[in-house]
Tab-separated table of C-alpha atoms in Angstrom:
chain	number	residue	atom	x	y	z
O	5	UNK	CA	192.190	-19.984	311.195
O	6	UNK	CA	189.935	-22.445	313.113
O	7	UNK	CA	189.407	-19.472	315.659
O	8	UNK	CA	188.976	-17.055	313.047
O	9	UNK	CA	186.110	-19.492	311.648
O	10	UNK	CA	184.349	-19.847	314.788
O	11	UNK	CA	184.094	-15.882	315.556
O	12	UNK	CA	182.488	-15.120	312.151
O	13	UNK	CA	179.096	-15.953	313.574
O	14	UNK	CA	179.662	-13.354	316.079
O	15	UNK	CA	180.778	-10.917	313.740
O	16	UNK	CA	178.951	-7.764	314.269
O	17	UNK	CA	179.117	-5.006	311.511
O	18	UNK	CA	176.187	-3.157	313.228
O	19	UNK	CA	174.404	-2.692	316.218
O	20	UNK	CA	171.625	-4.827	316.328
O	21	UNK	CA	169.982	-2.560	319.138
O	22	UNK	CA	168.911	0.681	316.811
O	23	UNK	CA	167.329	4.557	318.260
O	24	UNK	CA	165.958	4.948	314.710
O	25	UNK	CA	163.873	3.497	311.855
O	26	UNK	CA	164.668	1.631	308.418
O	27	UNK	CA	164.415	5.114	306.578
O	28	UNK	CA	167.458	6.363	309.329
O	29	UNK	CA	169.755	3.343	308.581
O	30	UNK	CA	169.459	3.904	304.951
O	31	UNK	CA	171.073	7.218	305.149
O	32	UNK	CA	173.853	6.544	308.133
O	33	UNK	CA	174.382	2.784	307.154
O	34	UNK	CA	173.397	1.534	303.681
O	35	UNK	CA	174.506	5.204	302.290
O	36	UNK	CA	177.839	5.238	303.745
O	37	UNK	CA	179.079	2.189	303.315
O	38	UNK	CA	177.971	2.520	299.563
O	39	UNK	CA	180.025	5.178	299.208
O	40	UNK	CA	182.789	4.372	301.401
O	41	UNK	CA	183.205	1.432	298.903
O	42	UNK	CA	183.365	3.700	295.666
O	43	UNK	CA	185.706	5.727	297.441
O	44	UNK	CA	187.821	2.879	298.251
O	45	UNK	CA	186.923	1.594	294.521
O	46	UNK	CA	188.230	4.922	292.612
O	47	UNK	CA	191.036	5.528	295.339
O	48	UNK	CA	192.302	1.858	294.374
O	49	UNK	CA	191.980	2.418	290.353
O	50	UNK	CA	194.120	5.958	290.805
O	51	UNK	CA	196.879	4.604	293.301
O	52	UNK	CA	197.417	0.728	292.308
O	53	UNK	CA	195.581	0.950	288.827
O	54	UNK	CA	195.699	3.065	285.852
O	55	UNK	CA	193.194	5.799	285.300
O	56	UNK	CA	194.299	6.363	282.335
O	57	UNK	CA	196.070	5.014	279.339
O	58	UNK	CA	197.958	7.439	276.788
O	59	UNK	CA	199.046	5.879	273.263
O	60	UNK	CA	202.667	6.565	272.785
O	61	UNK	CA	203.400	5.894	268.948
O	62	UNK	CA	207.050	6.739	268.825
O	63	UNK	CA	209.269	4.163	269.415
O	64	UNK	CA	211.931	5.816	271.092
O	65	UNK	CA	209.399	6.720	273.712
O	66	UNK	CA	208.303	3.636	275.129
O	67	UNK	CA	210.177	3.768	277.717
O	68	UNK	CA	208.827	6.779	278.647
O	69	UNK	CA	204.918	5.240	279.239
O	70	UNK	CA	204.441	5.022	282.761
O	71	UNK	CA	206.605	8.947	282.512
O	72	UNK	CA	204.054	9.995	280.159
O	73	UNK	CA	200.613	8.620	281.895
O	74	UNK	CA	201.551	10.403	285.049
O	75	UNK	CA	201.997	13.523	283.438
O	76	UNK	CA	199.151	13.448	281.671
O	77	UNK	CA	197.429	12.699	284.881
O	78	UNK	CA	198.447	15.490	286.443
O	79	UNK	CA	198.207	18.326	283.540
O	80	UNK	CA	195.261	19.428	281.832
O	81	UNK	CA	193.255	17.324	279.495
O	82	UNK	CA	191.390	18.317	276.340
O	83	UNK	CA	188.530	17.382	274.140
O	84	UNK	CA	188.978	16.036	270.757
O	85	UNK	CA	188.372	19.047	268.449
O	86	UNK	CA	185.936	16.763	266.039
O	87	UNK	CA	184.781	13.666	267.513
O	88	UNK	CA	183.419	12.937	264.124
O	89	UNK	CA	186.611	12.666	262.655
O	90	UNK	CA	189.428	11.869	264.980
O	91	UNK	CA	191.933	11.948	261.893
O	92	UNK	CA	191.864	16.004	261.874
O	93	UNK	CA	194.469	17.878	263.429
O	94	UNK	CA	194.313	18.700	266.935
O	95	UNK	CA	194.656	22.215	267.683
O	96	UNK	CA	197.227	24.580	267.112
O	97	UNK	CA	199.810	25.363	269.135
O	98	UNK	CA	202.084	28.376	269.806
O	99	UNK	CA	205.645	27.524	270.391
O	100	UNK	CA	206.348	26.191	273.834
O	101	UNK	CA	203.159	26.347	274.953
O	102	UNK	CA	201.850	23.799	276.650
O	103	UNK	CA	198.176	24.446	275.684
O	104	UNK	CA	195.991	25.842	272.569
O	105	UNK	CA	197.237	28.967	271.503
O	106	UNK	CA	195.780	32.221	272.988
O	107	UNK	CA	193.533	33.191	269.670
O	108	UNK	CA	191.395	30.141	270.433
O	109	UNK	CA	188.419	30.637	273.699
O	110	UNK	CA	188.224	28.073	275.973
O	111	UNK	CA	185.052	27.012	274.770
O	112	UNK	CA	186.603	25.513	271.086
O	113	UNK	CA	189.059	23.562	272.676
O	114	UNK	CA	186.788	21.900	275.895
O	115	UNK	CA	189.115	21.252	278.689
O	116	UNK	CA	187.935	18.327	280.468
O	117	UNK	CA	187.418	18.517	284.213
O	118	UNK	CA	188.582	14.902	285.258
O	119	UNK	CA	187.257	14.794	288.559
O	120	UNK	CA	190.964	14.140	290.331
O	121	UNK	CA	189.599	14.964	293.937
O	122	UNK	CA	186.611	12.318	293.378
O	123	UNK	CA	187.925	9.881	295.605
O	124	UNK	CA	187.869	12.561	298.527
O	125	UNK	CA	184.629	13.649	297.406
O	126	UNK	CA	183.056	10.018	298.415
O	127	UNK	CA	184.491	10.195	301.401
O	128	UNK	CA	183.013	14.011	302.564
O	129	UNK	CA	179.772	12.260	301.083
O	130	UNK	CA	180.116	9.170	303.591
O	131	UNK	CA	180.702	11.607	306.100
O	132	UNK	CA	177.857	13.976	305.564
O	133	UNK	CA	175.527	10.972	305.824
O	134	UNK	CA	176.484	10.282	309.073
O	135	UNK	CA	176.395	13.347	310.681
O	136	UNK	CA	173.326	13.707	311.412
O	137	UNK	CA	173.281	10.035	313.255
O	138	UNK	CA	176.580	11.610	315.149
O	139	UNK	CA	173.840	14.280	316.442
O	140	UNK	CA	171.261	11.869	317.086
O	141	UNK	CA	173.583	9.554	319.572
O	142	UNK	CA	174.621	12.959	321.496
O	143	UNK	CA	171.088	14.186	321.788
O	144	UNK	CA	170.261	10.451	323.108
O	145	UNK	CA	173.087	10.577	325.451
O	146	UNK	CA	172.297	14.107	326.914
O	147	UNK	CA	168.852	13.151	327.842
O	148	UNK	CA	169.793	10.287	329.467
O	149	UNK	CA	167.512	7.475	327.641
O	150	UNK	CA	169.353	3.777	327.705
O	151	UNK	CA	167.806	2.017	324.816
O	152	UNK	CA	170.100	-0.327	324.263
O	153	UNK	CA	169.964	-1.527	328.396
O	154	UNK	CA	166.278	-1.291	327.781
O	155	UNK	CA	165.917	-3.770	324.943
O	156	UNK	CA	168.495	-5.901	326.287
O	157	UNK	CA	167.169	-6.645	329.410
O	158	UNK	CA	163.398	-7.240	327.733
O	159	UNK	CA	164.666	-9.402	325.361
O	160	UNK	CA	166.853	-11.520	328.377
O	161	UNK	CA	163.527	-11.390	330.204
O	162	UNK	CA	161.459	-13.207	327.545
O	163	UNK	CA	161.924	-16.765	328.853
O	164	UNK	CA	161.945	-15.803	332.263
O	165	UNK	CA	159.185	-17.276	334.996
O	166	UNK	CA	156.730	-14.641	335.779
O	167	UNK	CA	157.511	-13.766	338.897
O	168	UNK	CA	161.244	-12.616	337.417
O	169	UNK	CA	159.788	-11.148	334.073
O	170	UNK	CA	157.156	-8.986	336.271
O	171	UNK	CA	159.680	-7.649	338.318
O	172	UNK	CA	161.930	-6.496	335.385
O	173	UNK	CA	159.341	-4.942	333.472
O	174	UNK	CA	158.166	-3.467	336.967
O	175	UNK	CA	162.104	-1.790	336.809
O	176	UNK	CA	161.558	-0.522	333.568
O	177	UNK	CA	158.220	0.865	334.264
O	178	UNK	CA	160.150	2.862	337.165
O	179	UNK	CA	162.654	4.061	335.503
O	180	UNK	CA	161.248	5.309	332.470
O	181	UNK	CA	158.502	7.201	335.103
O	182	UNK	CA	161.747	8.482	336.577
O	183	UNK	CA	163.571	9.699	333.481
O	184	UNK	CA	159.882	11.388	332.115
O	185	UNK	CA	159.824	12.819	335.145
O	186	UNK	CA	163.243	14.578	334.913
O	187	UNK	CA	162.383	15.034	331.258
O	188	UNK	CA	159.447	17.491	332.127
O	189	UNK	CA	161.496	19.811	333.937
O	190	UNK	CA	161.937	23.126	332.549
O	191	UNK	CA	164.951	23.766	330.435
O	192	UNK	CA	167.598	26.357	331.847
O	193	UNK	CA	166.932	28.661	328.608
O	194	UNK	CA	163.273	29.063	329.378
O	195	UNK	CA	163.548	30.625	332.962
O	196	UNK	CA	161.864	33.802	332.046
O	197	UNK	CA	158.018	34.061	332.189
O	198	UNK	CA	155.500	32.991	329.549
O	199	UNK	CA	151.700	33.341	329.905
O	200	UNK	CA	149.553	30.610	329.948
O	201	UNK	CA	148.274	31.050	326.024
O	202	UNK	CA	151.997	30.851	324.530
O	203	UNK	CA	152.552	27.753	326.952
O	204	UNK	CA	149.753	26.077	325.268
O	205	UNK	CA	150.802	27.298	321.637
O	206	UNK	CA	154.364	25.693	322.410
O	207	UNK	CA	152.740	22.521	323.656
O	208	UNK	CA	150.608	22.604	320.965
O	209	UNK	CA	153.786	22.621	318.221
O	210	UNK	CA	155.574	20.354	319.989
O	211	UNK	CA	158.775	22.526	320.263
O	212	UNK	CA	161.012	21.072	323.424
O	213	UNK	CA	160.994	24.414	324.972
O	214	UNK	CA	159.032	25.733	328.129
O	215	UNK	CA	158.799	23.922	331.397
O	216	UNK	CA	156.971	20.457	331.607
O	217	UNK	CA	156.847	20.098	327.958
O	218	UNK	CA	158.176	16.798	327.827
O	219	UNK	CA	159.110	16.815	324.076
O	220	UNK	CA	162.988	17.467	323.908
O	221	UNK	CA	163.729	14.092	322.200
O	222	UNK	CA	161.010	13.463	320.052
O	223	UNK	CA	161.500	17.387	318.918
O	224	UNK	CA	165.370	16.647	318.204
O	225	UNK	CA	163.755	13.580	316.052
O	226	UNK	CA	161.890	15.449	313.396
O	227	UNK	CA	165.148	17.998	313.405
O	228	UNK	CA	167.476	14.759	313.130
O	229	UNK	CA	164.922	13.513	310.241
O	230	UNK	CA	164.621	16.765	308.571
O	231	UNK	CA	168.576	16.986	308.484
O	232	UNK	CA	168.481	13.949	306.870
O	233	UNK	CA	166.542	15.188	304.020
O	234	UNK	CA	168.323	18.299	303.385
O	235	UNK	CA	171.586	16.495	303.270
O	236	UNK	CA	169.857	14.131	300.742
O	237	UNK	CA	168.706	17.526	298.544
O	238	UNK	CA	171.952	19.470	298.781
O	239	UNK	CA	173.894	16.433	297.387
O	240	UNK	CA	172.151	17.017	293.998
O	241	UNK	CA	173.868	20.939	294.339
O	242	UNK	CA	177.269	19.427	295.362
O	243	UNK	CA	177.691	17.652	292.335
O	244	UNK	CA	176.632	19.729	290.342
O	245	UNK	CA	179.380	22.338	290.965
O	246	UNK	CA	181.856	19.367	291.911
O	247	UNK	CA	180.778	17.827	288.267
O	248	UNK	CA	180.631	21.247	286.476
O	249	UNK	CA	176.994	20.033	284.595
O	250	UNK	CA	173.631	20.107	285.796
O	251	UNK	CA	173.093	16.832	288.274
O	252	UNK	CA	169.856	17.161	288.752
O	253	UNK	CA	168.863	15.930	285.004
O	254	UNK	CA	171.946	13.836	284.297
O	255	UNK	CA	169.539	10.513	285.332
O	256	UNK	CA	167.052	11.170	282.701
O	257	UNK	CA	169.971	12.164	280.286
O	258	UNK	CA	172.145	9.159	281.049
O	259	UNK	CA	169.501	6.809	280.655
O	260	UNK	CA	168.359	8.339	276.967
O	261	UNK	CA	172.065	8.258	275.780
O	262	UNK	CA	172.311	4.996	276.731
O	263	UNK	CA	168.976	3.861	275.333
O	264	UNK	CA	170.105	5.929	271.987
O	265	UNK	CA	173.511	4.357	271.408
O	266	UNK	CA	174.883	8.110	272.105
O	267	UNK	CA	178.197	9.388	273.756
O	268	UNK	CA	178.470	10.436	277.419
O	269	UNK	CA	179.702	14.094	276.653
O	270	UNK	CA	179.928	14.263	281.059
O	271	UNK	CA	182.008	11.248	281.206
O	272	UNK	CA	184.359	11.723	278.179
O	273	UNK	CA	186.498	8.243	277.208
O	274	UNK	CA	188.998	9.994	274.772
O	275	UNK	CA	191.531	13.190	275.731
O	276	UNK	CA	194.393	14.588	274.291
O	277	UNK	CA	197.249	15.557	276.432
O	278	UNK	CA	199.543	17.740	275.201
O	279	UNK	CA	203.522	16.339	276.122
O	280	UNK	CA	206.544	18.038	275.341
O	281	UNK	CA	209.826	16.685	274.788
O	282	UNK	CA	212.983	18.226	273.863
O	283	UNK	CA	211.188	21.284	273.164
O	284	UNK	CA	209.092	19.875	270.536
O	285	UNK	CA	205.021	19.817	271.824
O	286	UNK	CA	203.043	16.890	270.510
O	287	UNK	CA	199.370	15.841	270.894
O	288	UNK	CA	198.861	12.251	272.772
O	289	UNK	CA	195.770	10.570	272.638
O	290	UNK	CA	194.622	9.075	276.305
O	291	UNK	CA	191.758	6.364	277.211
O	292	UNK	CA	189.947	7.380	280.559
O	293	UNK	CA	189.122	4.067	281.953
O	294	UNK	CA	188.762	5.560	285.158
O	295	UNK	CA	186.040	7.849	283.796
O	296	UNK	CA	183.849	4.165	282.661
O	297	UNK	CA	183.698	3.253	286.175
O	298	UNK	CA	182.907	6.824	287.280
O	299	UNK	CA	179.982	7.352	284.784
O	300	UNK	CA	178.565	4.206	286.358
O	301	UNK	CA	178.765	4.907	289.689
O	302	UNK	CA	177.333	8.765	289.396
O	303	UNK	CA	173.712	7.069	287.393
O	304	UNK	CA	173.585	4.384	290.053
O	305	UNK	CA	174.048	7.278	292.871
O	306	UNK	CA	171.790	9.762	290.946
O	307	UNK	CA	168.792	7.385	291.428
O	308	UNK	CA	169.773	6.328	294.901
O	309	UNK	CA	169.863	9.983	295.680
O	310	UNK	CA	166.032	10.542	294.090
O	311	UNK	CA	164.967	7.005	295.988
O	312	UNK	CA	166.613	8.539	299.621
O	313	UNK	CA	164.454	12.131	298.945
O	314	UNK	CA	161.032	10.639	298.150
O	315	UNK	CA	161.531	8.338	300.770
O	316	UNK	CA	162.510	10.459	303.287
O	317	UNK	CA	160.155	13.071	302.982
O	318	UNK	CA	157.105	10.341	303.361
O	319	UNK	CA	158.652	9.464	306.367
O	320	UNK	CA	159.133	12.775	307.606
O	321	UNK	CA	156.171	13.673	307.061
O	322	UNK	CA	154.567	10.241	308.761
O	323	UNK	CA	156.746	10.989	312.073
O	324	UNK	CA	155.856	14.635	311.989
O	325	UNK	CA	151.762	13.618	312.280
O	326	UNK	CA	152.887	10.783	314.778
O	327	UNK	CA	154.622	13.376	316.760
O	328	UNK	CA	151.744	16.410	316.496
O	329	UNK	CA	148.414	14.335	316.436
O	330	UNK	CA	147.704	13.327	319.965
O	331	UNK	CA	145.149	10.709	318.580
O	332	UNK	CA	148.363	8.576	316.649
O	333	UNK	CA	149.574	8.458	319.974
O	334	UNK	CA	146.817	7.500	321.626
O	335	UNK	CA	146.192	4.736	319.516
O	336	UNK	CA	149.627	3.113	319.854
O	337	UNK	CA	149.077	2.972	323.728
O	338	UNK	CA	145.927	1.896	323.219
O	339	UNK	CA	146.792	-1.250	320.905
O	340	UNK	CA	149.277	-2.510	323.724
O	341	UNK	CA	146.837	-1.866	326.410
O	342	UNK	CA	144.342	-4.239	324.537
O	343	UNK	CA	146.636	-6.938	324.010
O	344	UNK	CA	146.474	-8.499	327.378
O	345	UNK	CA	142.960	-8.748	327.582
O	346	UNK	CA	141.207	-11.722	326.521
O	347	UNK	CA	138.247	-9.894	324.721
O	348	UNK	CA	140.939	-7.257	323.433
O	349	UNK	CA	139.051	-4.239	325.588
O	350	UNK	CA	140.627	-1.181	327.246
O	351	UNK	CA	140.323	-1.667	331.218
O	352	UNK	CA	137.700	-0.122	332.888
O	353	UNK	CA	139.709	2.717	333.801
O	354	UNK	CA	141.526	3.354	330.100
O	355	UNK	CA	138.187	4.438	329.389
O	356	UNK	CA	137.537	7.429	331.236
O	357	UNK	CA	141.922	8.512	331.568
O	358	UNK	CA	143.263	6.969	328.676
O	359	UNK	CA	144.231	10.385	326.968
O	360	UNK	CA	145.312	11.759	329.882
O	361	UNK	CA	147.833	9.422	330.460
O	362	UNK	CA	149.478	9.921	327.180
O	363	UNK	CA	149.416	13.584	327.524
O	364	UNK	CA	150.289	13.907	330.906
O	365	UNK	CA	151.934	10.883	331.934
O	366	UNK	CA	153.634	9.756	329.143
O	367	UNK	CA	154.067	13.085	326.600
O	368	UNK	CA	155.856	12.891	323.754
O	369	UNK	CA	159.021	11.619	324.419
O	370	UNK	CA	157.333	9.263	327.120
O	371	UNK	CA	155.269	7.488	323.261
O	372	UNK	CA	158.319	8.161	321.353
O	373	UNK	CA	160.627	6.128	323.609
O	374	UNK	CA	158.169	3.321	323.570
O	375	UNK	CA	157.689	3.277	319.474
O	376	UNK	CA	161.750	2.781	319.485
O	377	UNK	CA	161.579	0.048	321.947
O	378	UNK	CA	158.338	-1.451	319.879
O	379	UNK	CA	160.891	-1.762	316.546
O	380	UNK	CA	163.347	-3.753	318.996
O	381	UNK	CA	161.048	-5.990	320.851
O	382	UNK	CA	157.579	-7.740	319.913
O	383	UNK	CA	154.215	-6.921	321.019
O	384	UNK	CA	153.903	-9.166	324.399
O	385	UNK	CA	157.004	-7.421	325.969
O	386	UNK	CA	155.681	-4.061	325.012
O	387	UNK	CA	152.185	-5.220	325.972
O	388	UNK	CA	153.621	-6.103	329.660
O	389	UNK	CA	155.720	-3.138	329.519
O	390	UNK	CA	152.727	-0.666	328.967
O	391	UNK	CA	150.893	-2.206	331.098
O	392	UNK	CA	153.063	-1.696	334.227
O	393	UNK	CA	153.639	2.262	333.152
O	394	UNK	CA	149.258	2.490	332.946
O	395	UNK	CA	149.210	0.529	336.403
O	396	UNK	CA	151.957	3.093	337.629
O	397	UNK	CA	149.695	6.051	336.564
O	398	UNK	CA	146.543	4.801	337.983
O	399	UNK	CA	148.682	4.345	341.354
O	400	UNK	CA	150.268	8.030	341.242
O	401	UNK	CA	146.723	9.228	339.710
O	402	UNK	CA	144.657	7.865	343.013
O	403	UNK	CA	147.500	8.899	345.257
O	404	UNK	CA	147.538	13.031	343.919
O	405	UNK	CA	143.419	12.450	344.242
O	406	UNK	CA	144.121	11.323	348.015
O	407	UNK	CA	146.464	13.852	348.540
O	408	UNK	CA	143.480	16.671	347.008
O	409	UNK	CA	141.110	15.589	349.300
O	410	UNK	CA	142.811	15.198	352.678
O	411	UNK	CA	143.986	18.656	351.602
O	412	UNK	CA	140.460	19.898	351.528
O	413	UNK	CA	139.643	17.828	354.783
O	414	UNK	CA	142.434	19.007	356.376
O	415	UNK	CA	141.874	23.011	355.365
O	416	UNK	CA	137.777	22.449	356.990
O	417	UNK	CA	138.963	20.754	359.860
O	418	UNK	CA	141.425	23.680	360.511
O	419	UNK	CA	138.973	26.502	359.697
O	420	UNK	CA	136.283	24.732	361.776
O	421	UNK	CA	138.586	24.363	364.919
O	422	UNK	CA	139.654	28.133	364.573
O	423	UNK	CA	135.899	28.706	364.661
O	424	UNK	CA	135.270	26.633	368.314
O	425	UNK	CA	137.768	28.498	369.671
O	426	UNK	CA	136.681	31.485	368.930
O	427	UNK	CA	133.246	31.018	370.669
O	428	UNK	CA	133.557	31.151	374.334
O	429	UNK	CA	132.346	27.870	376.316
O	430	UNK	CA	129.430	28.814	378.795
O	431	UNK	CA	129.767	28.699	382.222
O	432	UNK	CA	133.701	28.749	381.650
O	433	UNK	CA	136.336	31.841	381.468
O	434	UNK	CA	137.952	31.444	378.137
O	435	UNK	CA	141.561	31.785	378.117
């Protein structure tokens, strides 16, 4: 116990290292587990519980009870024929028949769909809310980005002497040049030929297709994010064909019944079962506790459903402009860039290259790395981090601009040599 009390600290029921934002965890984290719980909740009330209770008024059937509630369980259920007067007789039956009789439509009698599969249906819930983080690792894994090493070894660098802390955040800077690097190559389903103009349309969209595009993770973002709201959407279709009624009002209509004292003709509380013994059929009135708990739970998901939607489609929408407007991205770099200098200016160079590096150098998945990194660190390690990526591109800028003009150099040197010995020398035989 004493061991058990000294590991709770350490107790981890998440990562504390996250790939995503706040809106993200809400779906895959706070979603699931909400309804992994009222799965577990309904699953307990049906197996150790009663879901329902059926009135047995005979006493030679009391032993019979816990016979009868499992029957009725498992058989069809029906609406009360007048709930205005529960003294009237139920319907009419035709001998042994364990059901109205045949003259009377389906829509007199109201058999009540009691939801037995609801405990699975929770569960496929749970599960469809974290598919599309399932995705999300795999795409992170397949392009080869380590996040969590990342943060870990900026946060273990914080308290470091400089010397140490410079030379981590000078491997980080190399690495991430490294994996952008590998990142920009072409894709192996692009290997035919595009012109120039469709290139730049591609680029343009953002779509991780074509060859140093550079935009393969923050591309499978927005998809992830979109996914995310479409699951969120198609859960209001789901229940409505799993609840047989229209889910998309049943907020609005819950909340007026409730506010007008009226019954919850969704969620009914009273049923009649229809039992036969010794070939006799009789009408048994049942209590649906299980269906107070469910009636709950549906209103409270109903407006968690509506809150995940509007949410989410803000904040698709805000990563979507992040992701298309080079400017958003420009401005990011640029407020990390500032940081480290005392007046809060650009240096001298930032002025004249500063979109070029995040369009070149960096790209998309280059600023979309570093935005996941910013929600894991704080500003000074992302300030020193930037910084050594900027100093980076100067270096590999001024080295291609070296490169460009001993080419040059070298080419007139060349043509001017093959020129001299083409004249012939005076005085001398040329050879």
């Amino acid at each position: 116990m004493e061991t058990l009390l000294q590991g709770l600290p350490n107790l981890k029921i998440r990562q504390t290292v996250r790939d995503d934002d706040t809106v993200d965890q809400l779906h895959h984290f706070v979603t699931v587990c909400l309804l992994a719980f009222a799965g577990f909740l309904i699953g307990l009330k049906e197996m150790v519980g009663e879901p329902l209770d059926c009135w047995v008024n005979m006493s030679n059937w009391q032993h019979f009870q816990g016979h009868v509630n499992s029957y009725c369980w498992g058989h069809k259920l029906y609406k009360f024929p007048n709930m205005s007067n529960l003294g009237e007789t139920p319907y009419p039956l035709k001998a042994g028949l364990a059901g109205p009789e045949n003259s009377h439509p389906e829509a007199e009698f109201g058999e009540i769909n009691f939801y037995r599969w609801v405990t699975v249906l929770f569960f496929v819930q749970a599960f469809l809310f974290k598919f599309p983080s399932l995705i999300w690792s795999e795409c992170n894994e397949y392009s080869g980005t380590q996040i969590e090493k990342m943060v870990g070894m900026v946060t273990e660098s914080t308290f470091d002497p400089k010397q140490k802390r410079d030379s981590t955040f000078a491997i980080l800077a190399e690495y991430l040049e490294i994996w952008l690097k590998i990142n920009r190559k072409p894709f192996h389903f692009m290997k035919s030929r595009i012109g120039q103009s469709a290139k730049k349309i591609l680029r343009h969209c953002m779509l991780c297709v074509g060859g140093n595009t550079g935009n393969f993770l923050s591309t499978m973002y927005l998809v992830i994010k979109f996914l995310y709201l479409f699951n969120a959407t198609m859960q209001f279709l789901i229940l409505t064909s799993f609840l047989d009624f229209n889910y998309w009002y049943y907020g609005p209509y819950a909340v007026s019944t409730s506010v007008d004292g009226r019954h919850n003709a969704h969620f009914p509380r009273v049923g009649l079962c229809h039992f036969q013994m010794r070939g006799e059929g009789h009408w048994i009135q049942c209590i649906l506790s299980i269906n107070m708990i469910l009636e709950i739970i549906f209103i409270i998901e109903w407006f968690w459903l509506l809150l995940l939607v509007v949410v989410t489609s803000f904040n698709f929408i805000s990563w979507t402009v992040r992701t298309l407007k080079t400017n958003r991205s420009v401005s990011f770099i640029t407020k990390y860039l500032s940081i480290l200098n005392p007046d809060g200016s650009l240096p001298m160079e930032g002025k004249r290259t500063i979109n070029t590096f995040v369009m070149n150098y960096l790209g998309n998945d280059g600023v979309f790395v570093l935005r996941i990194l910013s929600a894991n660190t704080n500003d000074v390690a992302m300030a020193e981090l930037v910084t050594c990526l900027w100093n980076r591109y100067l270096q590999y800028e001024n080295e291609v601009m070296v490169e460009e003009n001993n080419g040059v150099r070298n080419s007139y040197s060349k043509k001017d040599g093959a020129d001299l010995e083409m004249e012939p020398i005076e005085g001398k035989d040329t050879v």
